[in-house]
XYZ file of C-alpha atoms in Angstrom:
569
model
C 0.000 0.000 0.000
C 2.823 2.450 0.690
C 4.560 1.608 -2.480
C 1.619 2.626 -4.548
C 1.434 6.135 -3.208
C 5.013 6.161 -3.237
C 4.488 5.803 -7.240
C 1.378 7.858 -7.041
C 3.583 10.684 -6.035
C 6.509 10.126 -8.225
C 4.025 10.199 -11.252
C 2.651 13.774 -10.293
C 6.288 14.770 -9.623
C 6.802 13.407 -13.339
C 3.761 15.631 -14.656
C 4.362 18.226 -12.933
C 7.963 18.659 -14.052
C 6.993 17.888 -17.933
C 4.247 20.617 -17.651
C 6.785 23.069 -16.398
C 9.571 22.099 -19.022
C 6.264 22.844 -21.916
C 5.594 26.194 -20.363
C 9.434 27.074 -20.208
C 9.642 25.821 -23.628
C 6.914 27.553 -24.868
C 7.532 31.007 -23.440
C 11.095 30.541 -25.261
C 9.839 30.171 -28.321
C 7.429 33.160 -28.699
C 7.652 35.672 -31.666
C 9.977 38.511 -30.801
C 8.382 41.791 -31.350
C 11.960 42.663 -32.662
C 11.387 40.984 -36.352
C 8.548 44.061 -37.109
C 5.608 44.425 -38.592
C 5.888 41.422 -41.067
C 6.973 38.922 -38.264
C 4.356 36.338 -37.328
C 2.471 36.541 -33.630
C 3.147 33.127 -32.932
C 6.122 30.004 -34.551
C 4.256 28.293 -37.303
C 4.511 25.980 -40.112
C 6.269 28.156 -43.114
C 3.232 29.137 -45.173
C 4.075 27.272 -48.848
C 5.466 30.051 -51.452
C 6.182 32.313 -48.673
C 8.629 30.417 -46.473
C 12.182 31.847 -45.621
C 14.851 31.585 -47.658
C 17.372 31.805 -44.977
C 16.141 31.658 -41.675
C 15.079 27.749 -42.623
C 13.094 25.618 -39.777
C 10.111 23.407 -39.136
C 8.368 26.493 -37.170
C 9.263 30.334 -37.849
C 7.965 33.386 -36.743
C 8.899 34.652 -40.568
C 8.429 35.049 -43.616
C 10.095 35.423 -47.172
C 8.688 39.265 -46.934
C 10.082 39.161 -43.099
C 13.228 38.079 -44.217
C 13.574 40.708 -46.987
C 13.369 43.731 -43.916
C 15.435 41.821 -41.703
C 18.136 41.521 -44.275
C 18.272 45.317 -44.890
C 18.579 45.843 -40.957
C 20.683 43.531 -40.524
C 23.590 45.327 -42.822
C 22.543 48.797 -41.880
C 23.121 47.592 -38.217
C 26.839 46.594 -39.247
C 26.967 49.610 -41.067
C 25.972 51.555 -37.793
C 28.342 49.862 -36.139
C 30.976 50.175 -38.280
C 30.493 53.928 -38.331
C 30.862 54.378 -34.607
C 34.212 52.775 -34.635
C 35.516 54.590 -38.145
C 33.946 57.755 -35.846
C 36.443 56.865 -33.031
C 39.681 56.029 -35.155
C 39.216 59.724 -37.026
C 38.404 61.730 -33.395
C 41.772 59.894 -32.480
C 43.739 60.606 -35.298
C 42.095 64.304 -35.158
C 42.777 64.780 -31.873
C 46.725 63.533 -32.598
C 46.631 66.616 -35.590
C 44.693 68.901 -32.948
C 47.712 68.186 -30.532
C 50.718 68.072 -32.582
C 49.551 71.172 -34.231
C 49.153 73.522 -31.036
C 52.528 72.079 -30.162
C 54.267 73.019 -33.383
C 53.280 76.305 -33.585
C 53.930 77.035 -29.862
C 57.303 75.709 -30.130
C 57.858 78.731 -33.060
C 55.701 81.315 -30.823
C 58.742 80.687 -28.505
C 61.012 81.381 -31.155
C 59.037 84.722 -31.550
C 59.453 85.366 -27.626
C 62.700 84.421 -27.757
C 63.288 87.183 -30.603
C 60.840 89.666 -28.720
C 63.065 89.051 -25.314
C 66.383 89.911 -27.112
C 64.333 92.940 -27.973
C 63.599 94.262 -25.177
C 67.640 94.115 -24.102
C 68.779 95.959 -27.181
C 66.053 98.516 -28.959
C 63.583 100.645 -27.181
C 61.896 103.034 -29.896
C 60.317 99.946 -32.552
C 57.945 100.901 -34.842
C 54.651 99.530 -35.215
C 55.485 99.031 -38.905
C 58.683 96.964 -38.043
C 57.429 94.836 -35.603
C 54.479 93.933 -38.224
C 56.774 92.485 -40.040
C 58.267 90.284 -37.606
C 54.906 89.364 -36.075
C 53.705 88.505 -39.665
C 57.210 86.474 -40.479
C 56.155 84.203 -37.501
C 52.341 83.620 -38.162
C 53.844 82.741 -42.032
C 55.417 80.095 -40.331
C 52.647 78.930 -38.493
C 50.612 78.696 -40.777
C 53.397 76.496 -43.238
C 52.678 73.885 -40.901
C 49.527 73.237 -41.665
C 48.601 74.506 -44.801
C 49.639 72.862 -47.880
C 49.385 76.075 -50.031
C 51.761 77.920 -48.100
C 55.226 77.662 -49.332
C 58.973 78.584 -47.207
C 59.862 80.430 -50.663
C 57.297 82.607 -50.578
C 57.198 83.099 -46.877
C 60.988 84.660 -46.786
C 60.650 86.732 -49.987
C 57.531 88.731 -48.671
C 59.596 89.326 -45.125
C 63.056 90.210 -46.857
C 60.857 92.538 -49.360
C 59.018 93.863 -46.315
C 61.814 94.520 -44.571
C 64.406 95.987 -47.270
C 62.518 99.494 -46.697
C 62.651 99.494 -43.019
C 66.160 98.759 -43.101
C 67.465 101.354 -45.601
C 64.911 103.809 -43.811
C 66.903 102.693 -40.453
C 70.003 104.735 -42.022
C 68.228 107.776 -42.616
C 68.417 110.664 -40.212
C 66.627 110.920 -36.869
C 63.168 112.448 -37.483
C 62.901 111.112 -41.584
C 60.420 108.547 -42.350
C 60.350 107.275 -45.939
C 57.090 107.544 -48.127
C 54.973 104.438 -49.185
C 55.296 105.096 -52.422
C 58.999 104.679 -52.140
C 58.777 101.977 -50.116
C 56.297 100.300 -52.341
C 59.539 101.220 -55.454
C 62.043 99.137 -53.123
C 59.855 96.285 -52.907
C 59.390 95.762 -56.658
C 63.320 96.528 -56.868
C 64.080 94.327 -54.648
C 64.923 91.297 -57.055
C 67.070 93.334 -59.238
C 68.883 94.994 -56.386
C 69.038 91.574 -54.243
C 70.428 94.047 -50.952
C 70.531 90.883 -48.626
C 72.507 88.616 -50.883
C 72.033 85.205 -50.849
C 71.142 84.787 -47.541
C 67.091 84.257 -48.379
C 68.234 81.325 -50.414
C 70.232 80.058 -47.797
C 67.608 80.682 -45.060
C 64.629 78.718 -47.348
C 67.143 75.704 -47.698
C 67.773 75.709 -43.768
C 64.266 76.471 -43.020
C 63.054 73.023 -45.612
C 65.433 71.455 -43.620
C 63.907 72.364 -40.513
C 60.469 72.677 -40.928
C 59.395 70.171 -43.762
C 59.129 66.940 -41.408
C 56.461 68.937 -39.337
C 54.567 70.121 -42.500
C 54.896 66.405 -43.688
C 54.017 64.855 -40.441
C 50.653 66.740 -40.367
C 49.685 66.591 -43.753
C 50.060 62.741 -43.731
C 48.671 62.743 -40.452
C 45.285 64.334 -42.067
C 45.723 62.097 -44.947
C 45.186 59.170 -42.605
C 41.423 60.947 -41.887
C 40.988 61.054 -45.663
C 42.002 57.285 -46.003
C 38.888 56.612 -43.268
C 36.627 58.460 -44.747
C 37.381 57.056 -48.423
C 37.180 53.439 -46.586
C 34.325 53.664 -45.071
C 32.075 53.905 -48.839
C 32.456 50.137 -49.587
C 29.210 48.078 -49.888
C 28.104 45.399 -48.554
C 27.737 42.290 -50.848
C 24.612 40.085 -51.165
C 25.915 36.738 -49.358
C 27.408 39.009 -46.745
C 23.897 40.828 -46.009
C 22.532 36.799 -46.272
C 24.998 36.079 -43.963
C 24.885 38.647 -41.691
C 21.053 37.624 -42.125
C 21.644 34.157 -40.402
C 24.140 35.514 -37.901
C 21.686 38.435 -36.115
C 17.944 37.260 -37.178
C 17.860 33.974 -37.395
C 17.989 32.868 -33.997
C 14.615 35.145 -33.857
C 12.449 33.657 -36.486
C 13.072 30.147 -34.389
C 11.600 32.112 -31.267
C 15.170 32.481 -29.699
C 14.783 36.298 -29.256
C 17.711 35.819 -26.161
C 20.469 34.142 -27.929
C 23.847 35.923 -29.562
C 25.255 34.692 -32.045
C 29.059 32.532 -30.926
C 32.007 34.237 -30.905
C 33.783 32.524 -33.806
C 30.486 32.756 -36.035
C 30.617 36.725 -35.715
C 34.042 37.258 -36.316
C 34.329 34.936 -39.567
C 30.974 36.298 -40.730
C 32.254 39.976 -40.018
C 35.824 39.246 -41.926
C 33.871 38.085 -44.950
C 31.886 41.021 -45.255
C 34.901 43.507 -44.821
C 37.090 41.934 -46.967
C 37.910 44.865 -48.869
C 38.831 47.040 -45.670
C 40.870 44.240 -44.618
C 42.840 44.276 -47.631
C 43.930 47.682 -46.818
C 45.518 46.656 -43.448
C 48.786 46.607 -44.975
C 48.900 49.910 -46.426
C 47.722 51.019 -43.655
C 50.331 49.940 -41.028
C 53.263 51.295 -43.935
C 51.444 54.561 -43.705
C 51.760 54.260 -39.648
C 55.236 53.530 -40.175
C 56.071 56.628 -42.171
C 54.367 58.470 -39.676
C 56.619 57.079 -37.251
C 59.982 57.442 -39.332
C 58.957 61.420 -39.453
C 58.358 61.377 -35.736
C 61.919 60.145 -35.104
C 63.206 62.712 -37.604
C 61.409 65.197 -35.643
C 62.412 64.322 -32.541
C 66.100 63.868 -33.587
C 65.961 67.477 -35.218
C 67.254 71.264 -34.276
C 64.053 72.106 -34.575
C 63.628 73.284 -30.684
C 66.953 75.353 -30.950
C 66.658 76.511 -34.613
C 63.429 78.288 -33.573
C 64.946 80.248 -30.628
C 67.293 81.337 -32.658
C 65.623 82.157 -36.018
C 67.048 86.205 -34.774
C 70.412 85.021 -35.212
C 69.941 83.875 -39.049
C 68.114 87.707 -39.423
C 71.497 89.440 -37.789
C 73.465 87.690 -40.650
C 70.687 88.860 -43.563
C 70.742 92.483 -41.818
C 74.325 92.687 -41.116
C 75.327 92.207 -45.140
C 72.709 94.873 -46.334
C 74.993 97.414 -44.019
C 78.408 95.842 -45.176
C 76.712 96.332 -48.683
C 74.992 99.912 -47.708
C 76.909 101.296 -50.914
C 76.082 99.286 -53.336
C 72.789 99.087 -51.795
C 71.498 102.978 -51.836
C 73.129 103.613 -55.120
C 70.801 100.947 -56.813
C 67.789 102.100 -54.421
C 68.510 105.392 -56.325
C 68.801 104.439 -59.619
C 65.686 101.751 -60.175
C 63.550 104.268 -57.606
C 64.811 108.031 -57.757
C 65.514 110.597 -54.742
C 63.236 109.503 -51.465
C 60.077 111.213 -50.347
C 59.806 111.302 -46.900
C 57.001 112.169 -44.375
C 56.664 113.066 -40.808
C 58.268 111.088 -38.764
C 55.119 111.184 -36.404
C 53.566 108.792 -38.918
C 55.426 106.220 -37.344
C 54.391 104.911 -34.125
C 56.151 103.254 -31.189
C 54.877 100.018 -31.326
C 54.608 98.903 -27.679
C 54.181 94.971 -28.460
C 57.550 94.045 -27.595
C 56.787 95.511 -24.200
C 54.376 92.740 -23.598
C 56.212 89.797 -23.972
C 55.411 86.499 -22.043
C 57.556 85.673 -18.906
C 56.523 81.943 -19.402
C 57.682 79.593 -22.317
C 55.110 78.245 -24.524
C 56.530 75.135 -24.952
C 56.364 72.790 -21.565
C 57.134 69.804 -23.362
C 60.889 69.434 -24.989
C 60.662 67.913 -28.489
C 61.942 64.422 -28.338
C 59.556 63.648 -25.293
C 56.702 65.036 -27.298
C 57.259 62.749 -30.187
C 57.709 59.543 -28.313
C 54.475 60.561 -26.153
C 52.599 60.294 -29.435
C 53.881 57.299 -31.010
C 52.066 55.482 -28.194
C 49.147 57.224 -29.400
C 49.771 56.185 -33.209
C 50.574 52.741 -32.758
C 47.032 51.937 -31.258
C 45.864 53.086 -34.556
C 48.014 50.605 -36.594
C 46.082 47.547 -36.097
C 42.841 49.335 -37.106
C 41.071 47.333 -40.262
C 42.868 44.129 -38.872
C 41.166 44.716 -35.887
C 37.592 45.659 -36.738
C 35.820 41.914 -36.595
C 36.871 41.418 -33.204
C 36.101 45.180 -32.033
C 32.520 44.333 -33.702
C 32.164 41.582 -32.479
C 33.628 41.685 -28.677
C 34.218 45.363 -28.132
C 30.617 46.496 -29.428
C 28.532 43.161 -28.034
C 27.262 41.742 -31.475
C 28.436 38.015 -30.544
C 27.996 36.288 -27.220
C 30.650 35.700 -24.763
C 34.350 33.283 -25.299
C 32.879 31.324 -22.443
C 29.400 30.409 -24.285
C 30.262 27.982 -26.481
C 28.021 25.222 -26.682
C 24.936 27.984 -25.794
C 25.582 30.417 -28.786
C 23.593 30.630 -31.965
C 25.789 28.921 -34.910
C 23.809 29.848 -37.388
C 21.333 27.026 -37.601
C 20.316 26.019 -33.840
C 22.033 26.534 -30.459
C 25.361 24.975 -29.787
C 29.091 24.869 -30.711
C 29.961 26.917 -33.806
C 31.166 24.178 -36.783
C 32.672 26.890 -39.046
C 30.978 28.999 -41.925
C 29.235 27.333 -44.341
C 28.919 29.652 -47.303
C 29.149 29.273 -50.831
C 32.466 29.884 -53.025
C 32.949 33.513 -53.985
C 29.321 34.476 -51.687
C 31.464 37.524 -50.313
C 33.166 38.172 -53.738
C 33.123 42.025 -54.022
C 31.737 44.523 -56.643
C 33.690 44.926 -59.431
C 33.175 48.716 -58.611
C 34.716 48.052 -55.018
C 37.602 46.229 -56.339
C 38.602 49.284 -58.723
C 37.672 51.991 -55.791
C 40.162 49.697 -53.172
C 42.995 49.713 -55.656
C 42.375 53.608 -56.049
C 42.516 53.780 -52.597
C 45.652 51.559 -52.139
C 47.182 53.701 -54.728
C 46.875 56.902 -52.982
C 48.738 55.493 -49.838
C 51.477 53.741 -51.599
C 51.843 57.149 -53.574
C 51.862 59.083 -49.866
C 54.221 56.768 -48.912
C 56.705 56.785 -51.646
C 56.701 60.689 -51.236
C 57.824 60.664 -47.399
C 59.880 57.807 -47.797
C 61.899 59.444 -50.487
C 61.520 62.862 -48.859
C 63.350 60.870 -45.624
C 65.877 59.426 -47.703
C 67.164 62.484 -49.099
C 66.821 64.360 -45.801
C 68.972 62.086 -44.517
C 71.323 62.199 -47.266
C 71.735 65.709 -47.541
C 72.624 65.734 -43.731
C 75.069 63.610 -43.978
C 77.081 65.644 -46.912
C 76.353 68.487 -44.954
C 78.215 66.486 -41.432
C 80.646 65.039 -43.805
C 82.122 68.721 -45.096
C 83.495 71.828 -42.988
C 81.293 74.184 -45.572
C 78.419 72.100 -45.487
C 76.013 74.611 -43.528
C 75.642 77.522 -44.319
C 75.617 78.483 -40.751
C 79.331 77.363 -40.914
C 80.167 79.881 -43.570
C 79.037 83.312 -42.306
C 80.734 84.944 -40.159
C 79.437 87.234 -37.248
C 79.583 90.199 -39.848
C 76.793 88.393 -41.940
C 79.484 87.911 -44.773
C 80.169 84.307 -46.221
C 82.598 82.747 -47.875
C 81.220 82.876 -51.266
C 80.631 86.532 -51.148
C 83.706 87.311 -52.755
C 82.104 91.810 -52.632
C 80.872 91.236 -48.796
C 82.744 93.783 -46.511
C 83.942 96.209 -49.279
C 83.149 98.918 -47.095
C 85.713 99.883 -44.444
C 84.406 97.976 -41.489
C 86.397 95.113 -42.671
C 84.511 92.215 -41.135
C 85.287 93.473 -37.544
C 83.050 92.715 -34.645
C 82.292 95.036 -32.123
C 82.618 94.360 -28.742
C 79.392 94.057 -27.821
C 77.155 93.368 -30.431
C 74.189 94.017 -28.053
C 74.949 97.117 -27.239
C 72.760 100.522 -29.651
C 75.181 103.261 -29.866
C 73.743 106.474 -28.834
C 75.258 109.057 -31.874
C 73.734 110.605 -34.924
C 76.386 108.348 -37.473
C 73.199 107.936 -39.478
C 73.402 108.416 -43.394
C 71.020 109.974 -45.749
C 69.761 109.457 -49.630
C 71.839 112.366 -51.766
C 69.660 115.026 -53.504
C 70.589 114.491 -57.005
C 70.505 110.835 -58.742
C 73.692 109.393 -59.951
C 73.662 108.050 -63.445
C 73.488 104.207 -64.157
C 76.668 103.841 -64.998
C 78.206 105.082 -61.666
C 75.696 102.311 -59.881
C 77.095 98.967 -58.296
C 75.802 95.844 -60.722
C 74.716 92.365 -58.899
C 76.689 89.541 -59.489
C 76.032 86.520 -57.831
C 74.043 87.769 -55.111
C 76.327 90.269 -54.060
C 77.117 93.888 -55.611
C 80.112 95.482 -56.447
C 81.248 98.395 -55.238
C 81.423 101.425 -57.778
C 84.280 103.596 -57.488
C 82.135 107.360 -56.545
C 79.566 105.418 -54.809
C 80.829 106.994 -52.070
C 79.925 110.011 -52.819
C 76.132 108.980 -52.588
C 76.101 109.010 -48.857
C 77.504 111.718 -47.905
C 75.669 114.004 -44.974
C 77.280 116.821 -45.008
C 80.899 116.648 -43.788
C 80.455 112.873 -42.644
C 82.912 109.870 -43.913
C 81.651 107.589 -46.642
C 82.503 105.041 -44.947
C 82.110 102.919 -41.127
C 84.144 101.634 -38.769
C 83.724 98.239 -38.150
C 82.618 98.667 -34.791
C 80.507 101.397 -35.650
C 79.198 99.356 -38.979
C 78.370 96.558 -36.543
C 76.429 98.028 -34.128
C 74.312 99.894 -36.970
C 73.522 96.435 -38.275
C 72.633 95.225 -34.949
C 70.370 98.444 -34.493
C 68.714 97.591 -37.756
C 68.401 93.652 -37.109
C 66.688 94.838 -33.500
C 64.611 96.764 -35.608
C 62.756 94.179 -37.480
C 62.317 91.736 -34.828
C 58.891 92.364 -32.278
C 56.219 90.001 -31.418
């Protein structure tokens, strides 16, 4: 008797625990409200002639016109997703440009302060005019940087033609201030009358040796943002959307609504569809890598110290135009007449040197800057290599490493047995396969152009290490005369220093314009970049009963005065 109710109970234990496993099993398997308006309330039979295509099983909570919608979200999903991580890699690479940028330019504002401090120890009475021209030189530069239309050339003609007026107008007498118009005259001459030598040539060359890396760096750097842009236009192929189909939806029309797909599934079905972003992995990590072969140039450079001393390179330019001051006012008079002058009220003290920072702009020395954003770069290398499993993992499409025998494979839940897909059912466009080998073109061009800019860099440093006349630096003397100026220092002066070069002398050894022209014939010719010396051109500048000529102290400090002149913030 006790047995029986023993059974009797084990039997309604039994019914009780199939009942339960048909109510979990049927609450599993109800209709998503996720598949829209065209999925079925309830899993049914597939209705004959409008069964999916895809999504194949005894029961389904779709259709062929379900499957059709689901397809289209399921690729604009990917695409979403896709966009939010091409979104990420471009604010990175933006912010890196942002960065490097500021940086740049501050390190040349501190070349401008550097300039404006040595001002305020030598010249008190600048013009507003001459430091313009200063303050202008310096923005040029800044803006070389980062704007490809901007070229060195063109940045040191318009300061040495903007400043060849303020210089000669320097040796005028106290209270004289030259007209426009004849300022305007000594700007067009100034090609024909070449009063600073060849020292603009020689300052472009030193300043493409200087500054070229940084305009490259951040070109190429912005050039990365254009190659994720251009890579984020490829399509989609039909057996990827069909795919991607199975991978996201599937699951669903079964009446799994809680399943993600497993790990491997994703990733494979993810690679497939990318394929032609994949493909540009490699270009993409040489494109890193010229990035980081500028970076090391960079760091490696004279940049920092070139910058703080861009004055010195001016002293040289200013120093030959007084060495030359001859040659130099005879041609100003023959290509533009006698000067017109104006009050010297006209002129105003410029009080901008007066304001110069006490703090350095640049925190940061160079080489630490650099190798603080290679760290930065070199997360980016990986990027299209990377984007299945930061789909996938990263932005939660598949389920967990751990899940693998509870995952969706693609056809029920369990372990993933690889992708079964047709041959060639991710086989791009023809169109995408001629827009990825434009694209892979324009990154093996931007890469041959550094690389060869590099290797020439390089190569033109080491002539320049390998000779004692290499730089240019090397062959001018304090006087701003070089060894290939076979006129400089015609004058009296001689070459000689003075004995403190920082030192304005306080006397009236100015020198004017003369009041009648002198012929052509008595003017100095150029030759070279230099001018010679005409034997009565010293009659030009004579003020009264003043000598023709300096002493080279004397002619030193006046080319100091004038240097100071040009140089504000």
């Amino acid at each position: 008797m006790g047995s029986i109710r023993i059974l009797h109970v084990v039997c309604l234990l039994s019914l009780m625990l199939r009942a339960w496993r048909a109510d979990c099993q049927t609450s599993q398997l109800t209709c998503s409200g996720h598949l829209g308006a065209n999925g079925l309330s309830n899993p049914q039979t597939p209705i004959k002639g409008k069964e999916p295509q895809v999504c194949v099983s005894e029961t389904t909570c779709c259709t062929r016109q379900t499957e059709d919608s689901l397809r289209v979200r399921a690729a604009k999903n990917l695409k979403t997703l896709l966009q939010t991580d091409y979104v990420a890699a471009k604010s990175s690479l933006l912010s890196l440009y942002d960065d490097l940028k500021d940086y740049f330019q501050d390190v040349i504002q501190e070349g401008q302060r550097q300039s404006a401090l040595f001002l305020l120890n030598t010249q008190k009475n600048l013009t507003t005019a001459e430091a313009n021209v200063i303050s202008t030189f310096f923005k040029d530069l800044q803006n070389y940087v980062v704007d490809d239309k901007v070229e060195l050339q063109d940045i040191v003609d318009t300061f040495f033609r903007n400043s060849f007026p303020l210089v000669l107008e320097r040796m005028n007498p106290a209270g004289k201030t030259v007209s426009s118009g004849y300022k305007q005259c000594l700007k067009t001459s100034i090609d024909s009358i070449q009063p600073f030598g060849k020292r603009p040539a020689q300052l472009v060359a030193r300043f493409e040796q200087i500054f070229e890396p940084v305009h490259y760096l951040l070109s190429t750097l912005k050039f990365g943002i254009e190659v994720l842009n251009m890579a984020q236009k490829f399509n989609l192929t039909t057996g990827c959307k069909n795919v991607l189909l199975q991978m996201k939806f599937c699951s669903m029309c079964q009446g799994l609504d809680k399943v993600k797909p497993c790990l491997r599934f994703c990733i494979d079905t993810v690679s497939n569809c990318l394929t032609s972003e994949i493909e540009l992995q490699a270009e993409w990590r040489s494109l890193i890598g010229t990035v980081f072969l500028l970076m090391e140039s960079i760091g490696k450079s004279e940049l920092e110290d070139f910058s703080n001393s861009i004055y010195k390179e001016l002293w040289n330019a200013a120093t030959y135009v007084i060495v030359q001051k001859a040659n130099v006012m005879s041609q100003a008079l023959d290509k533009c007449g006698i000067p017109t002058y104006i009050d010297a009220q006209a002129s105003e003290e410029s009080q901008n040197a007066k304001s110069v920072s006490s703090e350095p702009y640049v925190e940061v020395r160079l080489f630490a800057k650099m190798e603080e954003v290679k760290m930065q770069v070199d997360a980016l290398s990986p990027f299209f290599q990377e984007l299945p499993q930061e789909l996938c993992v990263k932005d939660e499409l598949a389920a967990k490493q751990t899940h693998v025998d509870n995952c969706w494979n693609g056809k029920s839940v369990g372990k993933y047995p690889g992708l079964d897909t047709k041959p060639g059912a991710f086989q791009p466009s023809s169109e995408d396969v001629n827009y990825l080998k434009m694209l892979m073109g324009k990154i093996q061009d931007r890469n041959r152009l550094i690389k060869k800019f590099i290797v020439e860099r390089d190569d033109e440093e080491d002539d320049e290490s390998g000779s004692s006349s290499g730089s240019a630096e090397n062959n001018i003397n304090e006087s701003g005369c070089g060894e290939d100026d076979e006129d400089c220092g015609s004058s009296s002066g001689n070459g000689k220093n003075p004995e403190n070069r920082n030192e304005i002398p306080d006397n009236d050894e100015d020198f004017d314009f003369v009041s009648t022209t002198k012929s052509s014939n008595e003017v100095g010719e150029s030759q070279g970049g230099g001018v010679h010396t005409s034997p009565n051109t010293g009659n030009v500048l004579q003020r009264g009963n003043s000598s023709s000529t300096l002493t080279g102290p004397l002619l030193h400090l006046l080319a100091l005065s004038l240097f100071v002149a040009l140089i504000g913030k």
